[in-house]
Tab-separated table of N, CA and C in Angstrom:
chain	number	residue	atom	x	y	z
A	22	MET	N	197.848	4.314	34.412
A	22	MET	CA	198.250	5.278	33.285
A	22	MET	C	199.125	5.382	32.110
A	23	THR	N	199.229	6.162	31.584
A	23	THR	CA	199.349	6.246	30.321
A	23	THR	C	201.138	6.594	30.051
A	24	GLY	N	201.648	6.111	29.357
A	24	GLY	CA	203.574	5.697	28.860
A	24	GLY	C	203.863	7.081	29.632
A	25	PRO	N	203.058	8.281	28.306
A	25	PRO	CA	204.130	9.641	29.180
A	25	PRO	C	203.331	10.386	30.723
A	26	GLU	N	202.220	10.097	30.799
A	26	GLU	CA	202.011	10.010	32.181
A	26	GLU	C	202.613	9.727	33.067
A	27	THR	N	202.768	8.087	33.283
A	27	THR	CA	204.168	7.881	33.948
A	27	THR	C	205.039	8.128	34.533
A	28	LYS	N	205.824	8.463	32.719
A	28	LYS	CA	206.488	9.297	32.959
A	28	LYS	C	206.999	10.835	33.312
A	29	ALA	N	205.963	11.469	33.329
A	29	ALA	CA	205.975	13.019	34.080
A	29	ALA	C	205.682	12.302	35.946
A	30	ALA	N	205.080	11.815	36.403
A	30	ALA	CA	204.650	11.414	37.612
A	30	ALA	C	205.858	10.665	38.017
A	31	VAL	N	206.779	10.156	37.473
A	31	VAL	CA	208.540	9.193	37.754
A	31	VAL	C	209.289	10.978	38.081
A	32	ALA	N	209.041	11.616	36.680
A	32	ALA	CA	209.526	13.320	37.446
A	32	ALA	C	209.450	14.177	38.262
A	33	TRP	N	208.387	14.024	38.287
A	33	TRP	CA	207.930	14.342	39.819
A	33	TRP	C	208.298	14.452	41.170
A	34	LEU	N	207.999	13.387	40.826
A	34	LEU	CA	208.152	12.209	42.749
A	34	LEU	C	209.648	12.415	42.291
A	35	THR	N	211.294	12.020	41.518
A	35	THR	CA	212.196	11.274	42.125
A	35	THR	C	212.818	12.916	42.111
A	36	SER	N	211.714	14.912	42.044
A	36	SER	CA	212.325	15.803	41.721
A	36	SER	C	212.408	15.750	43.404
A	37	ALA	N	212.264	15.475	44.128
A	37	ALA	CA	212.121	15.326	45.918
A	37	ALA	C	213.152	14.609	46.643
A	38	ALA	N	214.310	13.628	45.617
A	38	ALA	CA	214.401	13.023	45.454
A	38	ALA	C	216.481	13.782	45.981
A	39	PRO	N	216.903	12.952	46.578
A	39	PRO	CA	218.375	14.515	46.760
A	39	PRO	C	219.211	14.613	45.566
A	40	ASP	N	219.034	13.305	44.624
A	40	ASP	CA	219.877	12.808	43.819
A	40	ASP	C	218.672	12.422	42.465
A	41	PRO	N	218.149	13.086	42.333
A	41	PRO	CA	216.875	12.159	41.550
A	41	PRO	C	217.349	11.208	40.128
A	42	GLY	N	217.822	11.741	39.283
A	42	GLY	CA	218.616	10.537	38.819
A	42	GLY	C	219.815	9.263	39.259
A	43	ALA	N	219.632	9.219	40.083
A	43	ALA	CA	220.276	7.713	40.911
A	43	ALA	C	218.955	7.457	41.169
A	44	CYS	N	218.696	8.767	42.322
A	44	CYS	CA	216.553	7.588	42.384
A	44	CYS	C	215.764	6.590	41.351
A	45	ARG	N	215.812	7.754	39.980
A	45	ARG	CA	215.365	6.724	39.411
A	45	ARG	C	216.044	5.583	38.445
A	46	TRP	N	217.535	6.029	38.747
A	46	TRP	CA	217.882	4.480	38.161
A	46	TRP	C	217.485	3.772	38.732
A	47	GLU	N	217.463	4.166	40.116
A	47	GLU	CA	217.069	2.772	41.347
A	47	GLU	C	215.743	1.671	41.184
A	48	TRP	N	214.899	2.755	41.388
A	48	TRP	CA	213.711	2.817	41.614
A	48	TRP	C	213.049	1.635	39.720
A	49	GLU	N	213.250	1.818	39.543
A	49	GLU	CA	212.691	1.537	37.926
A	49	GLU	C	214.025	-0.119	37.685
A	50	ARG	N	214.823	-0.121	38.256
A	50	ARG	CA	215.346	-1.430	38.329
A	50	ARG	C	215.574	-2.224	39.409
A	51	ASP	N	214.006	-1.773	40.535
A	51	ASP	CA	214.093	-2.320	41.769
A	51	ASP	C	213.257	-2.740	42.090
A	52	PRO	N	213.476	-4.208	42.072
A	52	PRO	CA	212.350	-5.938	41.619
A	52	PRO	C	211.177	-5.322	42.812
A	53	ARG	N	210.577	-4.376	43.988
A	53	ARG	CA	210.068	-4.396	44.311
A	53	ARG	C	209.367	-2.797	44.801
A	54	GLY	N	209.819	-2.008	43.430
A	54	GLY	CA	209.334	-1.309	42.464
A	54	GLY	C	208.757	0.050	43.564
A	55	ILE	N	209.789	-0.364	44.763
A	55	ILE	CA	209.810	1.014	45.568
A	55	ILE	C	210.777	1.931	46.212
A	56	VAL	N	210.996	2.964	46.889
A	56	VAL	CA	211.919	4.128	46.490
A	56	VAL	C	211.370	4.280	48.386
A	57	LEU	N	212.326	5.312	49.166
A	57	LEU	CA	211.983	6.355	49.707
A	57	LEU	C	212.525	8.052	49.344
A	58	LEU	N	211.713	8.597	49.631
A	58	LEU	CA	211.664	9.594	49.161
A	58	LEU	C	211.548	10.945	49.978
A	59	PRO	N	212.678	11.687	50.372
A	59	PRO	CA	211.991	12.849	51.549
A	59	PRO	C	210.551	13.663	51.757
A	60	ALA	N	210.198	13.789	52.358
A	60	ALA	CA	208.811	14.398	52.669
A	60	ALA	C	209.419	16.389	52.672
A	61	GLY	N	208.473	17.179	53.040
A	61	GLY	CA	208.728	18.355	52.915
A	61	GLY	C	209.785	19.702	52.053
A	62	ARG	N	209.997	18.572	50.838
A	62	ARG	CA	210.624	19.899	49.941
A	62	ARG	C	208.911	19.540	48.828
A	63	ARG	N	208.748	19.331	48.746
A	63	ARG	CA	208.192	19.046	47.370
A	63	ARG	C	206.204	19.050	48.010
A	64	TRP	N	206.264	17.574	48.647
A	64	TRP	CA	205.538	17.676	49.588
A	64	TRP	C	205.158	17.905	50.699
A	65	ASP	N	204.391	17.286	51.663
A	65	ASP	CA	204.346	16.679	53.122
A	65	ASP	C	203.033	15.630	52.600
A	66	VAL	N	202.646	14.775	53.901
A	66	VAL	CA	201.884	13.885	53.396
A	66	VAL	C	200.833	14.054	55.190
A	67	LEU	N	200.024	13.892	54.847
A	67	LEU	CA	199.204	13.662	56.203
A	67	LEU	C	198.245	11.632	56.087
A	68	ILE	N	198.631	11.400	56.955
A	68	ILE	CA	198.523	10.103	56.896
A	68	ILE	C	197.384	9.457	58.166
A	69	LEU	N	196.008	9.124	57.250
A	69	LEU	CA	194.801	8.979	58.217
A	69	LEU	C	194.915	7.665	58.767
A	70	PRO	N	194.094	7.049	59.595
A	70	PRO	CA	193.314	5.896	59.499
A	70	PRO	C	192.358	6.153	58.568
A	71	ALA	N	192.580	3.868	58.223
A	71	ALA	CA	191.672	3.972	56.977
A	71	ALA	C	190.906	3.881	57.277
A	72	VAL	N	190.121	3.663	58.393
A	72	VAL	CA	188.416	4.243	58.682
A	72	VAL	C	188.569	5.148	58.541
A	73	LEU	N	189.299	6.278	58.575
A	73	LEU	CA	188.414	7.708	58.099
A	73	LEU	C	189.403	7.945	56.790
A	74	GLY	N	189.793	7.641	55.684
A	74	GLY	CA	190.838	7.955	55.301
A	74	GLY	C	190.049	7.263	54.317
A	75	TYR	N	189.030	5.926	54.078
A	75	TYR	CA	188.769	5.960	52.798
A	75	TYR	C	186.357	6.886	52.694
A	76	PRO	N	186.325	7.292	53.839
A	76	PRO	CA	185.401	7.979	53.304
A	76	PRO	C	185.968	9.274	53.077
A	77	THR	N	186.719	10.184	53.615
A	77	THR	CA	187.322	11.071	53.923
A	77	THR	C	187.646	11.330	51.964
A	78	LEU	N	188.769	10.022	51.360
A	78	LEU	CA	188.712	10.289	49.837
A	78	LEU	C	187.176	10.088	49.038
A	79	ASP	N	186.041	8.954	49.781
A	79	ASP	CA	184.652	10.023	48.903
A	79	ASP	C	184.548	10.582	48.647
A	80	VAL	N	184.251	11.585	49.469
A	80	VAL	CA	183.711	13.117	49.842
A	80	VAL	C	184.491	14.258	49.553
A	81	LEU	N	186.430	13.689	49.432
A	81	LEU	CA	187.166	14.372	48.220
A	81	LEU	C	186.809	14.184	46.500
A	82	THR	N	186.895	13.669	46.337
A	82	THR	CA	186.159	13.359	44.732
A	82	THR	C	184.649	13.359	44.558
A	83	ARG	N	184.201	13.797	45.406
A	83	ARG	CA	183.024	14.755	44.850
A	83	ARG	C	183.453	16.567	44.793
A	84	LEU	N	183.943	16.626	45.860
A	84	LEU	CA	184.088	18.363	45.730
A	84	LEU	C	185.123	18.865	44.458
A	85	VAL	N	186.029	17.769	44.077
A	85	VAL	CA	186.967	18.148	43.097
A	85	VAL	C	187.500	16.952	42.178
A	86	ASP	N	187.625	17.701	40.906
A	86	ASP	CA	188.036	16.233	40.152
A	86	ASP	C	188.626	15.856	40.120
A	87	ARG	N	190.270	15.802	40.999
A	87	ARG	CA	191.298	15.083	40.568
A	87	ARG	C	191.965	15.612	41.488
A	88	PRO	N	191.695	14.622	43.656
A	88	PRO	CA	192.710	15.604	44.264
A	88	PRO	C	194.212	15.493	44.543
A	89	GLY	N	194.964	15.244	44.828
A	89	GLY	CA	196.520	14.837	44.736
A	89	GLY	C	196.600	13.996	45.301
A	90	PRO	N	197.781	13.600	44.978
A	90	PRO	CA	198.197	11.920	44.721
A	90	PRO	C	197.824	11.237	46.316
A	91	VAL	N	197.520	10.039	46.712
A	91	VAL	CA	196.874	9.062	47.610
A	91	VAL	C	197.823	8.150	47.558
A	92	LEU	N	198.155	7.460	48.984
A	92	LEU	CA	198.848	6.039	49.329
A	92	LEU	C	197.762	5.993	49.923
A	93	ALA	N	197.883	4.332	49.932
A	93	ALA	CA	197.320	3.283	50.990
A	93	ALA	C	198.085	1.808	51.100
A	94	ASP	N	197.510	1.731	52.211
A	94	ASP	CA	199.401	0.641	52.581
A	94	ASP	C	198.680	-0.663	52.541
A	95	SER	N	199.161	-1.659	52.010
A	95	SER	CA	198.906	-2.899	51.834
A	95	SER	C	198.409	-3.812	52.682
A	96	ALA	N	197.947	-3.296	53.993
A	96	ALA	CA	196.930	-3.737	54.556
A	96	ALA	C	195.859	-2.947	55.510
A	97	GLU	N	195.188	-1.522	54.289
A	97	GLU	CA	194.673	-0.909	54.359
A	97	GLU	C	194.022	-0.739	55.722
A	98	ALA	N	195.684	-0.841	56.442
A	98	ALA	CA	194.834	0.179	57.652
A	98	ALA	C	195.368	1.695	57.939
A	99	ARG	N	196.090	2.488	57.123
A	99	ARG	CA	196.270	3.980	57.038
A	99	ARG	C	196.458	4.077	55.335
A	100	MET	N	196.157	5.912	54.780
A	100	MET	CA	196.387	6.297	53.462
A	100	MET	C	196.984	7.835	53.377
A	101	GLY	N	198.006	7.770	52.852
A	101	GLY	CA	198.452	9.466	53.144
A	101	GLY	C	198.373	10.248	51.771
A	102	PHE	N	198.060	11.785	52.192
A	102	PHE	CA	197.346	12.135	51.021
A	102	PHE	C	198.135	13.079	51.225
A	103	PHE	N	198.996	13.540	49.891
A	103	PHE	CA	199.842	14.714	49.307
A	103	PHE	C	199.829	15.569	49.896
A	104	VAL	N	200.369	16.338	50.357
A	104	VAL	CA	199.647	17.975	50.297
A	104	VAL	C	200.791	18.785	51.052
A	105	PRO	N	200.319	19.921	50.003
A	105	PRO	CA	201.699	21.023	50.367
A	105	PRO	C	202.215	21.142	51.366
A	106	PRO	N	203.809	21.481	51.291
A	106	PRO	CA	204.759	21.566	52.405
A	106	PRO	C	204.432	22.499	53.336
A	107	GLY	N	205.487	21.934	54.375
A	107	GLY	CA	204.321	22.665	55.496
A	107	GLY	C	203.466	22.540	56.529
A	108	THR	N	202.523	21.693	55.639
A	108	THR	CA	201.055	21.153	56.331
A	108	THR	C	201.383	20.859	57.645
A	109	ALA	N	201.985	19.486	57.058
A	109	ALA	CA	202.530	17.825	58.771
A	109	ALA	C	202.886	19.648	59.993
A	110	SER	N	203.910	20.163	60.199
A	110	SER	CA	204.150	21.233	60.781
A	110	SER	C	203.708	21.383	61.673
A	111	GLY	N	202.616	21.984	60.922
A	111	GLY	CA	200.926	22.623	61.580
A	111	GLY	C	199.877	21.864	61.628
A	112	TRP	N	200.114	20.499	61.754
A	112	TRP	CA	199.232	20.010	61.933
A	112	TRP	C	198.545	19.941	63.089
A	113	LEU	N	197.481	19.659	63.790
A	113	LEU	CA	197.354	18.963	65.074
A	113	LEU	C	195.301	18.423	64.757
A	114	GLY	N	195.639	17.104	64.459
A	114	GLY	CA	194.115	16.148	64.339
A	114	GLY	C	194.548	14.459	65.697
A	115	ALA	N	193.560	13.676	65.570
A	115	ALA	CA	193.674	12.769	66.554
A	115	ALA	C	194.038	11.505	65.572
A	116	GLY	N	194.702	10.900	65.787
A	116	GLY	CA	194.467	10.518	64.717
A	116	GLY	C	195.433	10.548	63.654
A	117	VAL	N	195.828	11.477	63.068
A	117	VAL	CA	196.303	12.162	62.321
A	117	VAL	C	197.996	11.934	62.587
A	118	ARG	N	198.765	11.160	61.467
A	118	ARG	CA	200.400	11.519	61.189
A	118	ARG	C	200.307	12.346	60.815
A	119	GLY	N	201.307	13.586	60.996
A	119	GLY	CA	202.273	14.364	59.207
A	119	GLY	C	203.363	14.061	59.772
A	120	CYS	N	203.969	13.994	58.029
A	120	CYS	CA	205.484	13.465	57.568
A	120	CYS	C	205.619	14.697	57.007
A	121	GLY	N	207.054	16.090	57.023
A	121	GLY	CA	207.094	16.625	56.650
A	121	GLY	C	208.266	16.912	56.795
A	122	ARG	N	208.985	17.655	56.653
A	122	ARG	CA	210.659	17.567	57.099
A	122	ARG	C	211.135	16.680	57.791
A	123	GLY	N	212.378	15.996	57.122
A	123	GLY	CA	213.118	15.165	58.209
A	123	GLY	C	212.173	13.609	58.082
A	124	THR	N	211.200	13.362	57.143
A	124	THR	CA	210.795	12.152	57.194
A	124	THR	C	210.433	11.716	56.328
A	125	TRP	N	211.198	10.277	55.743
A	125	TRP	CA	210.846	9.298	54.436
A	125	TRP	C	209.849	8.088	54.089
A	126	ILE	N	209.192	8.422	52.883
A	126	ILE	CA	207.744	8.096	52.119
A	126	ILE	C	208.367	7.222	51.031
A	127	VAL	N	207.824	5.687	52.078
A	127	VAL	CA	207.466	4.621	50.560
A	127	VAL	C	206.555	4.936	49.513
A	128	VAL	N	207.192	4.637	48.503
A	128	VAL	CA	206.477	5.473	47.622
A	128	VAL	C	206.588	4.824	46.110
A	129	PRO	N	205.777	4.160	46.257
A	129	PRO	CA	205.746	3.133	44.887
A	129	PRO	C	205.999	3.823	42.795
A	130	TYR	N	206.301	3.051	42.626
A	130	TYR	CA	206.549	2.929	41.364
A	130	TYR	C	204.784	3.568	40.425
A	131	PRO	N	204.648	4.099	39.827
A	131	PRO	CA	203.270	4.914	39.249
A	131	PRO	C	203.266	3.615	38.055
A	132	GLY	N	202.238	3.100	38.353
A	132	GLY	CA	201.800	1.940	37.518
A	132	GLY	C	201.853	0.680	38.029
A	133	ARG	N	202.302	0.659	39.000
A	133	ARG	CA	202.663	-0.443	38.618
A	133	ARG	C	202.616	-1.132	40.494
A	134	ALA	N	202.300	-3.143	40.317
A	134	ALA	CA	201.606	-3.267	41.599
A	134	ALA	C	203.004	-3.354	42.020
A	135	THR	N	202.813	-3.391	43.557
A	135	THR	CA	203.871	-3.441	44.580
A	135	THR	C	203.163	-3.611	45.460
A	136	GLY	N	203.961	-5.234	46.815
A	136	GLY	CA	203.903	-5.062	48.157
A	136	GLY	C	203.648	-5.102	48.939
A	137	GLY	N	204.173	-3.551	48.933
A	137	GLY	CA	203.534	-2.783	50.810
A	137	GLY	C	202.347	-1.265	50.564
A	138	VAL	N	202.649	-1.131	50.144
A	138	VAL	CA	202.004	0.346	49.802
A	138	VAL	C	201.485	0.427	47.886
A	139	ARG	N	200.494	1.204	47.306
A	139	ARG	CA	199.759	0.885	46.603
A	139	ARG	C	199.161	2.798	45.786
A	140	TRP	N	198.941	3.081	44.930
A	140	TRP	CA	198.319	4.099	44.764
A	140	TRP	C	196.765	4.123	44.295
A	141	LEU	N	196.697	4.803	45.638
A	141	LEU	CA	194.897	5.017	45.390
A	141	LEU	C	194.582	6.512	44.285
A	142	ILE	N	195.386	7.193	44.339
A	142	ILE	CA	195.227	7.989	43.435
A	142	ILE	C	196.917	8.485	42.817
A	143	PRO	N	196.703	8.218	42.104
A	143	PRO	CA	198.270	8.659	41.425
A	143	PRO	C	199.054	10.039	40.514
A	144	PRO	N	200.259	10.233	41.371
A	144	PRO	CA	200.678	11.236	40.645
A	144	PRO	C	200.457	11.761	39.255
A	145	ASP	N	199.875	12.570	39.227
A	145	ASP	CA	199.585	13.265	37.366
A	145	ASP	C	201.370	13.596	36.785
A	146	GLY	N	202.554	13.974	37.388
A	146	GLY	CA	203.145	14.871	36.605
A	146	GLY	C	203.680	16.020	36.584
A	147	SER	N	201.723	17.154	37.623
A	147	SER	CA	202.161	18.676	37.307
A	147	SER	C	201.858	19.630	38.592
A	148	GLY	N	202.812	18.239	39.339
A	148	GLY	CA	202.317	18.646	41.249
A	148	GLY	C	201.073	18.556	41.836
A	149	THR	N	199.977	18.269	41.531
A	149	THR	CA	198.506	18.790	42.205
A	149	THR	C	199.080	17.843	43.542
A	150	LEU	N	198.791	18.962	44.132
A	150	LEU	CA	198.716	18.243	45.564
A	150	LEU	C	197.314	18.659	46.014
A	151	THR	N	196.902	17.960	47.411
A	151	THR	CA	195.296	18.042	47.877
A	151	THR	C	195.007	19.751	48.731
A	152	ASP	N	194.812	20.456	48.429
A	152	ASP	CA	194.763	21.798	48.952
A	152	ASP	C	194.077	21.786	50.508
A	153	LEU	N	194.270	21.624	51.484
A	153	LEU	CA	194.277	21.090	52.797
A	153	LEU	C	193.038	21.792	53.477
A	154	ALA	N	192.769	22.553	52.969
A	154	ALA	CA	190.706	23.390	53.631
A	154	ALA	C	190.239	22.268	53.000
A	155	LEU	N	190.331	21.666	51.656
A	155	LEU	CA	189.087	21.009	51.307
A	155	LEU	C	189.172	19.590	52.130
A	156	LEU	N	190.759	19.650	52.426
A	156	LEU	CA	190.802	18.488	52.466
A	156	LEU	C	189.974	18.131	54.230
A	157	GLU	N	190.148	18.791	54.683
A	157	GLU	CA	189.872	19.433	56.514
A	157	GLU	C	188.075	19.510	55.936
A	158	ARG	N	187.983	20.081	55.638
A	158	ARG	CA	186.417	20.023	55.105
A	158	ARG	C	185.882	18.179	54.720
A	159	ALA	N	186.421	17.648	54.108
A	159	ALA	CA	186.327	15.679	53.334
A	159	ALA	C	186.303	14.804	55.086
A	160	MET	N	187.148	15.441	55.728
A	160	MET	CA	187.350	15.001	57.204
A	160	MET	C	186.463	14.938	57.843
A	161	HIS	N	185.532	15.902	58.019
A	161	HIS	CA	184.940	17.108	58.905
A	161	HIS	C	183.467	15.672	58.452
A	162	GLU	N	183.091	16.338	57.115
A	162	GLU	CA	182.293	15.311	56.511
A	162	GLU	C	181.971	14.367	56.578
A	163	ALA	N	182.961	13.536	55.807
A	163	ALA	CA	183.467	11.947	56.412
A	163	ALA	C	183.219	11.134	57.772
A	164	ALA	N	183.836	12.294	59.288
A	164	ALA	CA	183.790	11.965	60.452
A	164	ALA	C	182.013	11.924	60.806
A	165	GLY	N	181.386	13.240	60.550
A	165	GLY	CA	180.110	13.449	60.676
A	165	GLY	C	178.976	11.999	60.547
A	166	ALA	N	179.802	12.192	58.877
A	166	ALA	CA	178.637	11.432	58.486
A	166	ALA	C	178.772	9.967	59.894
A	167	ALA	N	180.207	9.230	60.273
A	167	ALA	CA	180.094	8.045	60.606
A	167	ALA	C	179.787	8.005	61.802
A	168	ALA	N	179.684	9.195	62.594
A	168	ALA	CA	178.940	9.748	64.557
A	168	ALA	C	177.797	9.802	64.004
A	169	GLN	N	177.030	10.184	63.337
A	169	GLN	CA	175.691	9.922	62.364
A	169	GLN	C	174.878	8.344	62.438
A	170	GLU	N	176.042	7.633	61.266
A	170	GLU	CA	175.604	6.617	61.599
A	170	GLU	C	175.689	5.906	62.713
A	171	ALA	N	177.134	6.432	62.942
A	171	ALA	CA	176.996	5.109	64.846
A	171	ALA	C	176.026	5.369	65.803
A	172	ARG	N	174.678	6.576	65.611
A	172	ARG	CA	174.159	7.018	67.027
A	172	ARG	C	172.620	6.058	66.179
A	173	GLU	N	173.096	5.840	64.681
A	173	GLU	CA	171.703	5.817	63.917
A	173	GLU	C	171.008	3.854	64.972
A	174	ARG	N	172.844	3.095	64.761
A	174	ARG	CA	172.895	1.691	65.500
A	174	ARG	C	172.848	1.481	66.863
A	175	ARG	N	172.875	2.661	67.101
A	175	ARG	CA	172.957	2.591	69.027
A	175	ARG	C	171.238	2.476	69.200
A	176	PRO	N	171.107	1.097	70.411
A	176	PRO	CA	170.186	0.781	70.498
A	176	PRO	C	168.958	2.368	71.200
A	177	LYS	N	168.223	1.784	71.080
A	177	LYS	CA	166.917	3.635	71.878
A	177	LYS	C	166.528	2.899	72.649
A	178	ARG	N	166.443	3.545	73.800
A	178	ARG	CA	166.504	3.579	75.321
A	178	ARG	C	165.489	3.391	75.353
């Protein structure tokens, strides 16, 4: 990310904090490069297991030029897709956890390497979020492809 993109991304992310200035100050000085930000105000986050998340991201990036921000944990076990606020409260899906109002998300500083989480698609500062209908379509395609692969690998009787 370039300097202006990083500055815009930081401004957008910290705008969700109760005190954006204090959040920015702490974030820029924290050697870990992470902060906790509340979900439900500017975005919700849908957390998918990586086994579904990575194929979903592959499909999603074929459907749109730039989806909303996406996080991955350092163990590569889970991914978080930033979606419009209110999504989490209405989301039902096996293995998918919704983080909305009343939850907090560990967020790394854009453009910096950190130990616990990393950006797969960093925010660009514009407020772009992943469209829920497109995300759901991508999840269905990814799950369908995985099921087809499993059927093809199954021994024939």
